Coordinates of C-alpha atoms and ligand atoms in Angstrom, one line a residue:
X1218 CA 75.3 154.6 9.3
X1219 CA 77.8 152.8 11.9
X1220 CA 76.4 152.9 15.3
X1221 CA 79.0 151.4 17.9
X1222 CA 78.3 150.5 21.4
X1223 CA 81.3 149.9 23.8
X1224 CA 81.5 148.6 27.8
X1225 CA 80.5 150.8 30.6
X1226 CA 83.8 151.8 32.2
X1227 CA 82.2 153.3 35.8
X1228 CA 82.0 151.5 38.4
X1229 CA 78.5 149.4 39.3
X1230 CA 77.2 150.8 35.7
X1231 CA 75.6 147.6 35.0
X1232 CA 73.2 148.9 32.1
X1233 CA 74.1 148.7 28.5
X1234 CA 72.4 151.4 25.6
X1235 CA 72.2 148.7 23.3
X1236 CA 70.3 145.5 23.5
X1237 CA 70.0 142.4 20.8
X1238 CA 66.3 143.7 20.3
X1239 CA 67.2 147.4 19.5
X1240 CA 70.3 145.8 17.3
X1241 CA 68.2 144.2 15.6
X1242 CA 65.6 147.1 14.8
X1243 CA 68.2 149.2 14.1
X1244 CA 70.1 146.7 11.6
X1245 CA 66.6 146.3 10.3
X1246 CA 66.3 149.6 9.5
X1247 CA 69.7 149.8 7.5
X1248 CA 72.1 150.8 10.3
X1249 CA 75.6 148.8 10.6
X1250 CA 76.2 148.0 14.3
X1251 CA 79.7 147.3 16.3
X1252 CA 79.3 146.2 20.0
X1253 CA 82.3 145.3 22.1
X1254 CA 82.8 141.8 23.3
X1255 CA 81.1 141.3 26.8
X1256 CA 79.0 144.3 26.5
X1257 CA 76.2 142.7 28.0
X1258 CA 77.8 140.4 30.3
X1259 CA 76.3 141.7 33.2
X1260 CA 72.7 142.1 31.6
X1261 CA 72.4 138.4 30.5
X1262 CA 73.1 139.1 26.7
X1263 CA 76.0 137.6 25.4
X1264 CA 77.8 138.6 22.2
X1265 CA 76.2 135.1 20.7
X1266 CA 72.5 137.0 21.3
X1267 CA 74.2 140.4 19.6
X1268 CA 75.9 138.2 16.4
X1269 CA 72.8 137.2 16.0
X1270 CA 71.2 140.0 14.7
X1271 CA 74.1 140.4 12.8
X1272 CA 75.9 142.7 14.6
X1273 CA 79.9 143.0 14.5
X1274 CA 81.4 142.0 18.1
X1275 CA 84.9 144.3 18.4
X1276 CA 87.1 142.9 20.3
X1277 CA 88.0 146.0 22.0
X1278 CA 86.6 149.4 22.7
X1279 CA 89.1 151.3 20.6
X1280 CA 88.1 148.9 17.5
X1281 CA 84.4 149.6 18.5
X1282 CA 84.6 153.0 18.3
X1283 CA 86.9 154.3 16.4
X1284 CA 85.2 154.3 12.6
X1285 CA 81.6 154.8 14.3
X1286 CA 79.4 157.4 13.0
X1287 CA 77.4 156.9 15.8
X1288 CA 78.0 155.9 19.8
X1289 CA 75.5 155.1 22.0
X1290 CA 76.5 154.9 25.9
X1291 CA 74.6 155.0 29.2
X1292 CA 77.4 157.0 30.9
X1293 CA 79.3 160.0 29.6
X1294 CA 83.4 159.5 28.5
X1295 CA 85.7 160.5 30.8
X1296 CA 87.9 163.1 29.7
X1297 CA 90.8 160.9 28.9
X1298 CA 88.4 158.7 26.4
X1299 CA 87.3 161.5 24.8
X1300 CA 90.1 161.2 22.2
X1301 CA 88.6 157.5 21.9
X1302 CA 86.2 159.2 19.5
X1303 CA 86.1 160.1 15.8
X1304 CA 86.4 163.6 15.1
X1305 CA 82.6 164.3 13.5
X1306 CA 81.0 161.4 15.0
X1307 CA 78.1 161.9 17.4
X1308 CA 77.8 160.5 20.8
X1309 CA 74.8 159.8 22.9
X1310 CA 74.6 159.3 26.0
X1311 CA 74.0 161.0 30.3
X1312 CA 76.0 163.3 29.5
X1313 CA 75.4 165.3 33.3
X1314 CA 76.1 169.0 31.4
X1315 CA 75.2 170.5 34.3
X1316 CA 78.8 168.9 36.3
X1317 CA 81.0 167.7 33.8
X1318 CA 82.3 171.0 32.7
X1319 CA 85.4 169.3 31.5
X1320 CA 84.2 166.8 29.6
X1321 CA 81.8 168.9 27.4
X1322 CA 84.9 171.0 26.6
X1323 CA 86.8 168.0 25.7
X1324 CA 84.0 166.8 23.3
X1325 CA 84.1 170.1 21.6
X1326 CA 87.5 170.4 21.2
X1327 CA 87.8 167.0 20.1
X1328 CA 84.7 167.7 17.7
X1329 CA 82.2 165.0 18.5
X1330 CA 78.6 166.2 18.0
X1331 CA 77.3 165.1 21.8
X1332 CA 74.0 164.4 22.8
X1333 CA 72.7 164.9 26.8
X1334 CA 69.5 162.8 27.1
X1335 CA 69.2 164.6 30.3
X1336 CA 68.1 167.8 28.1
X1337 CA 65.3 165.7 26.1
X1338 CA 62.3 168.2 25.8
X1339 CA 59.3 166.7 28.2
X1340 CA 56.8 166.8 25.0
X1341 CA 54.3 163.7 23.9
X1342 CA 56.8 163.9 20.4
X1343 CA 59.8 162.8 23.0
X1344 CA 57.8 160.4 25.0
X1345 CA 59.7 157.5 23.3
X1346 CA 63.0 159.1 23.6
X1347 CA 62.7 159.9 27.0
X1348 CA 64.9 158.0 29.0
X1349 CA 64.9 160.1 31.9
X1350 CA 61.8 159.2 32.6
X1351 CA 62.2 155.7 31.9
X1352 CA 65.0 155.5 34.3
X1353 CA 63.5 157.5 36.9
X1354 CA 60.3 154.8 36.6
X1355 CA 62.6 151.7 37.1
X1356 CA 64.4 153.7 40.2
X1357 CA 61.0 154.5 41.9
X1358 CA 60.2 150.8 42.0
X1359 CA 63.6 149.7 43.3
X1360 CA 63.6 152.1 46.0
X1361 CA 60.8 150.8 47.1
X1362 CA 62.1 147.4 47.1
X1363 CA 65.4 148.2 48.8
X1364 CA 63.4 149.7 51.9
X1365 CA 61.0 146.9 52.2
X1366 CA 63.5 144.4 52.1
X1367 CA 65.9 146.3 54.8
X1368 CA 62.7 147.2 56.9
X1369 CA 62.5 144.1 59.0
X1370 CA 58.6 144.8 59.1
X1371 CA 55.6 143.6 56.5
X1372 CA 54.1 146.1 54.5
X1373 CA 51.0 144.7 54.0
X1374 CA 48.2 144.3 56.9
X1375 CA 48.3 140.7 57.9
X1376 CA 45.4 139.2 60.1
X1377 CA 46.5 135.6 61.3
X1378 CA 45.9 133.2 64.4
X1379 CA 49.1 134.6 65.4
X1380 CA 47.9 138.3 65.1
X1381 CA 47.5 140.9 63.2
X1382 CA 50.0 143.5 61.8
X1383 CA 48.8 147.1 60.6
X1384 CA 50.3 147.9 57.3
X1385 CA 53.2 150.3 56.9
X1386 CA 53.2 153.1 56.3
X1387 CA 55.0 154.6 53.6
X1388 CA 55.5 158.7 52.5
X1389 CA 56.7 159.6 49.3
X1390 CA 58.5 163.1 48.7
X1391 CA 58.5 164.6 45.2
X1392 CA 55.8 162.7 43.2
X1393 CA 57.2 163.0 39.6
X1394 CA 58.1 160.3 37.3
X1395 CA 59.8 158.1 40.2
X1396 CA 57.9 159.6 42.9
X1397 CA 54.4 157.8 41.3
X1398 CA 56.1 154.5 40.4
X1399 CA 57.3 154.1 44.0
X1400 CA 53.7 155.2 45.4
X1401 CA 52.0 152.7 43.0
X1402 CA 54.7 149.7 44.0
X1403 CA 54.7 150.8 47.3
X1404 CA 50.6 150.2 47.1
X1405 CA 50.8 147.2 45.2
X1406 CA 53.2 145.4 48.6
X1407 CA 50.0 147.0 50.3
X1408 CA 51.7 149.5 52.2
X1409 CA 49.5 152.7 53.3
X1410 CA 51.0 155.3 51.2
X1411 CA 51.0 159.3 51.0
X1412 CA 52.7 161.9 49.1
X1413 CA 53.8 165.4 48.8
X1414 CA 54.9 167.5 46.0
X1415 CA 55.4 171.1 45.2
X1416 CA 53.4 171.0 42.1
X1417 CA 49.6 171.1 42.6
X1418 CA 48.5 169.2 39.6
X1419 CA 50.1 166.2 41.2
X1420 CA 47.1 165.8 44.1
X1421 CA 45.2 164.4 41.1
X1422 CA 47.9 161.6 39.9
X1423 CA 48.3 160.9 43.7
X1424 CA 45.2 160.0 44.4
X1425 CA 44.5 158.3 40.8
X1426 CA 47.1 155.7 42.5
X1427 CA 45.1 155.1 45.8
X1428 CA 47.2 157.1 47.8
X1429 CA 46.6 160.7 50.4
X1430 CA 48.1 163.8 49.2
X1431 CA 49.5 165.6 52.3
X1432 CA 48.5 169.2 51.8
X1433 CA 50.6 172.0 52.9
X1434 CA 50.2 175.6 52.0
X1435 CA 53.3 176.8 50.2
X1436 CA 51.3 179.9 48.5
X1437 CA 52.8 180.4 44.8
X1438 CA 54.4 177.2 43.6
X1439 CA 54.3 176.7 39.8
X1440 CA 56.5 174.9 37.3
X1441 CA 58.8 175.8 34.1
X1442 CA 58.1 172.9 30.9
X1443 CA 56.9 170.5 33.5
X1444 CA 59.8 171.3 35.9
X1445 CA 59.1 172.1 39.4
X1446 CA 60.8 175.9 40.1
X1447 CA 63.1 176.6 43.4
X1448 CA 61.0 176.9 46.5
X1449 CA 61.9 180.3 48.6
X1450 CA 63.4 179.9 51.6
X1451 CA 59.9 180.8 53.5
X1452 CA 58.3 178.4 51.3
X1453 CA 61.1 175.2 52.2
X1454 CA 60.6 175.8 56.3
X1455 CA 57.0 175.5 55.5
X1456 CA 57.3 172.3 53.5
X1457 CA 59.7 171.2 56.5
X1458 CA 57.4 172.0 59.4
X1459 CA 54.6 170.3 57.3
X1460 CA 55.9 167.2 56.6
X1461 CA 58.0 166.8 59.8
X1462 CA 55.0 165.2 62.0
X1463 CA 54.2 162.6 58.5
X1464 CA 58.0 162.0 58.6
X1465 CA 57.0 161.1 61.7
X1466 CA 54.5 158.2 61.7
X1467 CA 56.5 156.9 58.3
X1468 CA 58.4 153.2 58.5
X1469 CA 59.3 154.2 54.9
X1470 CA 60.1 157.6 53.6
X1471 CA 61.2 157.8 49.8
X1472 CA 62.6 160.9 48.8
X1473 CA 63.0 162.0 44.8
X1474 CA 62.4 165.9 44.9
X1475 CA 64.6 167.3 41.8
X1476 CA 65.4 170.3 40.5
X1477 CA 66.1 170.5 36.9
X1478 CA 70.0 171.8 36.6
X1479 CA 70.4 172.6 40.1
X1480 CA 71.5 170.9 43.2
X1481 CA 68.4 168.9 45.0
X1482 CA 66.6 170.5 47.5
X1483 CA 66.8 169.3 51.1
X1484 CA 63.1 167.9 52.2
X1485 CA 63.9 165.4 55.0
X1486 CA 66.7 167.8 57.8
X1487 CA 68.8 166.0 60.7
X1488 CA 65.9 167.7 62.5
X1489 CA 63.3 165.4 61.0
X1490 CA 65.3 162.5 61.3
X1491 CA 65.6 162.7 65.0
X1492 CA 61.4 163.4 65.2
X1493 CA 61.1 159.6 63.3
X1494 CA 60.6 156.0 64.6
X1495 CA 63.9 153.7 65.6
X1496 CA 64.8 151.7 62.5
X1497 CA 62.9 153.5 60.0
X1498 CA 64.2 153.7 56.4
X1499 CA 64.5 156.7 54.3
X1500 CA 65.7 156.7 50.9
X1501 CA 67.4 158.9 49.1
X1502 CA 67.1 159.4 45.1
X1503 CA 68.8 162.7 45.0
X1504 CA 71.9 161.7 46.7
X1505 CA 73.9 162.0 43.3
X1506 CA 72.3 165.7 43.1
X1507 CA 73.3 167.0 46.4
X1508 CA 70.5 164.6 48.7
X1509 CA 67.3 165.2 49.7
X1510 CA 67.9 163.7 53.2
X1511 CA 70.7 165.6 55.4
X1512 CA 73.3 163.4 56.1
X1513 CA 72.8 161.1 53.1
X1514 CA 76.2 159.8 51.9
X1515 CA 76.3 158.2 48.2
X1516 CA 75.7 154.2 48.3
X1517 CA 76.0 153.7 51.8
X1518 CA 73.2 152.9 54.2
X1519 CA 73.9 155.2 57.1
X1520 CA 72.3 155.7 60.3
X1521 CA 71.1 159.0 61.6
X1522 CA 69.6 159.2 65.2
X1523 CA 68.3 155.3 64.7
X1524 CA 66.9 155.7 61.1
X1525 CA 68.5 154.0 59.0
X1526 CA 69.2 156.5 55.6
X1527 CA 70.8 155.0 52.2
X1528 CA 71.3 156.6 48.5
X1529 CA 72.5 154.6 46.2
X1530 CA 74.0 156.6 43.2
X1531 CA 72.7 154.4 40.5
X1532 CA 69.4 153.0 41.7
X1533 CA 67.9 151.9 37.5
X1534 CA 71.7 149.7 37.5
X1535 CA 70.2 147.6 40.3
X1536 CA 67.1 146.6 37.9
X1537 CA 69.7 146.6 34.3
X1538 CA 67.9 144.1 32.2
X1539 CA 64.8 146.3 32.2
X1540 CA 66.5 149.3 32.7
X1541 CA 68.6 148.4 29.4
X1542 CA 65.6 147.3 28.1
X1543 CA 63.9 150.6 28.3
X1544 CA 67.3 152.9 27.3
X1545 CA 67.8 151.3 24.5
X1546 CA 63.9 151.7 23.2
X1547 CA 64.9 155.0 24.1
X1548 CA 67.9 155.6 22.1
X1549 CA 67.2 153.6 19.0
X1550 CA 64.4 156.1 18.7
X1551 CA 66.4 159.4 19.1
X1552 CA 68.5 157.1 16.7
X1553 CA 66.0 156.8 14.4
X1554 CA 64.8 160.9 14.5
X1555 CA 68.5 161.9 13.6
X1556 CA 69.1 159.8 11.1
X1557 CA 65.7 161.3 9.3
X1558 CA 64.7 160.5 6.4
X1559 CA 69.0 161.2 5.1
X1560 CA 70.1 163.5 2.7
X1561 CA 70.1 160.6 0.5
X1562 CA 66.9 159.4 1.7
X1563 CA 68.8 156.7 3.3
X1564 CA 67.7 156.7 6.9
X1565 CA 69.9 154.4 9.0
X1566 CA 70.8 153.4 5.9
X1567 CA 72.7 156.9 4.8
X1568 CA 75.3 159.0 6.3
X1569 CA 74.6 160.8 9.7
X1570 CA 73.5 164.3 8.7
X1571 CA 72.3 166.3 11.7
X1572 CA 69.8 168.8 10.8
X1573 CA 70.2 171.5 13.5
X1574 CA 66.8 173.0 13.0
X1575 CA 65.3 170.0 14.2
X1576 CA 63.3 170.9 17.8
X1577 CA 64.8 167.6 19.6
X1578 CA 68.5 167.9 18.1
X1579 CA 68.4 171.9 19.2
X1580 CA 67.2 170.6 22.7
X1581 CA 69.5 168.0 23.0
X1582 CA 72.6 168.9 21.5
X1583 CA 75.8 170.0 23.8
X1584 CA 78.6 170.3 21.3
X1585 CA 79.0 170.4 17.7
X1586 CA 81.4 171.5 14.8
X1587 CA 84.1 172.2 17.1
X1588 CA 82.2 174.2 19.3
X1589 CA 79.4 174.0 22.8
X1590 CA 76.1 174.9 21.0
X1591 CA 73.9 174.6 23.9
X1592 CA 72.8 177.9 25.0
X1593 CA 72.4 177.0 28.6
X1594 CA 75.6 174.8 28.7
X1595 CA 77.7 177.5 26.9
X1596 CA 75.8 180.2 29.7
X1597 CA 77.2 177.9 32.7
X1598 CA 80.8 177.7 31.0
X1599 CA 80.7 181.6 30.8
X1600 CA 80.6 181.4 26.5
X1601 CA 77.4 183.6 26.9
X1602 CA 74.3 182.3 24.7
X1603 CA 75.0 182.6 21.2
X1604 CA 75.9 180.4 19.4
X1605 CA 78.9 181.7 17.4
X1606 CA 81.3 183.4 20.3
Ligands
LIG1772 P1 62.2 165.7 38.4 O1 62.9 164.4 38.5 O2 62.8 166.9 38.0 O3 61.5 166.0 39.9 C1 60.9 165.0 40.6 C2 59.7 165.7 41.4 O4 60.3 166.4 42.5 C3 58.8 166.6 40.6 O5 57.5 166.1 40.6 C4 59.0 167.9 41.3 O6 57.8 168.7 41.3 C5 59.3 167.5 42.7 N1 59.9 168.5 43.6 C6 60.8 169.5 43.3 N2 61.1 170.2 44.4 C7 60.4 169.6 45.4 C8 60.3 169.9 46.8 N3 60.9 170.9 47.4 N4 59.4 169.1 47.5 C9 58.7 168.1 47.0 N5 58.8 167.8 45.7 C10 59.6 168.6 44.9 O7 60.9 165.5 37.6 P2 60.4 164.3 36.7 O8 59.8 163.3 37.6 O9 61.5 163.8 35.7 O10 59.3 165.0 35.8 C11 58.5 166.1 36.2 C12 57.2 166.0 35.5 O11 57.3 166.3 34.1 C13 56.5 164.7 35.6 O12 55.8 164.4 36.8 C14 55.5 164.8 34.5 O13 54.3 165.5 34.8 C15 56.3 165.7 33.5 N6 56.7 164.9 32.4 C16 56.1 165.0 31.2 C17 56.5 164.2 30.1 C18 55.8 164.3 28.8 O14 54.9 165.1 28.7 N7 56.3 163.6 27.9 C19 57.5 163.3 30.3 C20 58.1 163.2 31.5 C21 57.7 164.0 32.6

């Protein structure tokens, strides 16, 4: 199997889906690999580190990919490079389904088999495949950074000759994935932290981390396969009111309530922003989604009635080694699932068969044999559900 790897093409994409290491697992394992020169130039890997596990450096990205079986990517094609790809090859990558109508139709048309890791099934058989999650856990810790270093005040108490300073104080909005790892970095600067989510069973993974869950009565919440559901609008001017006044007392507000395939919802308003302290810092992971914070604008730090407000579009890009680090574990798993045990019992070693009964392939998969095979994808491109239409 010939898995190809080319250079990120969007702007500040600094990531890369495949590093030496997971080259040289997958050429362990019997896979051929192509990288293009420079592909982790800006992740300190340089094609010397990739020849090195024998990988074939392509001097450009048409070479790389155009006899791949295979192409791993952090971010999706855009519709002109679709035709960059082999007609029955596969692709995976962030594929964002849920916006990039026109690419997914491209992809079909063009008849690459297309992988959304966005769409990976949150299951402990996943876990290593997950690369939402282990993006969303390199983001929670940046944001953290980023407002502590913008803050102009120390986060941890400090008692000296000089006197002492109270810790800040630091409220984290949607405690999922990067939610916990920016309260538990936030704790570690030694920040006094809280936290609010819509789902109940977080109060428990809160606390586990040392910091308050801020109760509010919503009534009914619930989730969907792990997947907070759409407050009503009763229920959102509740959560408002609630956590106005903590929005309040915050120096640091970090905000990463998501909704799975829809546009974020709004947790922090203009109306909150005026109640806070001059030169807080609220940060924004959702601003990509629609924002969390009214007023957010994508990777710029604005300021909104003296609080300073910033979403950067790409916050895992702004850790990449790690981030890269953790994507590529990621993919050369996935990797390693579809290529099964081969029709010829080849593995990586054998041809790409994709065995569409297969729970993560039927999860993940977008667009195959010519057509978009996703029942919710072909639902949002009005295709209806079934498969064959
Ligand atoms: P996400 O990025 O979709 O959402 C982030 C958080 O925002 C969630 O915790 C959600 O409840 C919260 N949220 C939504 N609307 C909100 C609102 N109005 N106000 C406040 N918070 C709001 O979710 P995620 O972090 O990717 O994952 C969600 C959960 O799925 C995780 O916390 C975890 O429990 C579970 N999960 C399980 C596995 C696994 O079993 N392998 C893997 C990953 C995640």
């Amino acid at each position: 199997m010939r898995i190809a790897a080319a250079r990120e093409t969007e702007a500040g994409e600094l990531r890369v889906a495949v590093t030496p290491e997971s080259c040289a697992k997958l050429t362990k394992g019997g896979a051929k690999l192509v990288v293009e020169s420079d592909l982790g130039a800006s992740g300190w890997w340089s094609d010397e580190a990739y020849r090195a596990t024998e990988a074939e450096i392509a001097p450009d990205r048409r070479f790389a990919l155009e006899k791949a079986d295979v192409t791993l990517a952090v971010r999706r094609p855009t519709p002109e490079q679709v035709g960059q790809y082999r007609p029955g090859s596969a692709l995976v990558c962030f594929l964002e389904p849920f916006r990039e109508d026109g690419v997914v139709k491209a992809l079909a048309e063009r008849g690459v088999s297309a992988f959304s890791v966005e769409l990976m099934p949150r299951s402990t058989i996943a876990q290593k495949m997950d690369a939402l999650s282990s993006q969303h856990s390199i983001a929670g810790y940046y944001m953290v950074l980023l407002a502590a270093e913008r803050l102009g005040k120390a986060l941890p108490m400090m008692v000296t000759p000089s006197g002492a300073i109270q810790p800040a104080r630091v409220l984290v909005i949607g405690a999922g994935v990067a939610g916990l790892q920016a309260i538990a970095t936030a704790k570690r600067l030694g920040a006094r932290v809280e936290a609010f989510d819509t789902r109940p069973v977080v109060k428990e993974q809160v606390e586990s981390l040392g910091a308050r869950f801020v109760e509010i009565d919503l009534g009914e919440t619930g989730e969907e396969g792990g997947y907070a559901k759409e407050l009503t609008d009763e229920q959102e001017s509740r959560q408002r009111e609630g956590l106005a006044d903590r929005c309040a007392q915050a120096d640091i507000v970090i905000t990463t309530a998501q909704l799975f395939g829809r546009p974020a919802p709004v947790v922090v308003t203009r109306e909150m922003l005026g109640r806070m302290k001059a030169g807080s810092m609220v940060v924004d992971y959702a601003v990509e989604s629609g924002g969390n914070v009214e007023g957010s604008r994508p990777d710029e730090e604005v300021s909104i009635a003296g609080v300073r407000v910033i979403g950067l579009r790409n916050y895992p890009a702004m850790v990449a080694v790690d981030a890269s680090r953790m994507y590529a574990n990621n993919l050369s798993a996935f990797v390693e699932r579809l290529s099964g045990p081969g029709k010829d019992g080849g593995g990586l070693a054998g041809e790409l068969t994709i065995d569409t009964d297969d729970e993560i392939v039927q999860a993940t998969l977008v667009t195959h044999g010519g057509k978009v095979v996703h029942p919710m994808i072909r639902e949002r491109l009005g295709l209806g559900s079934g498969i064959k239409g």
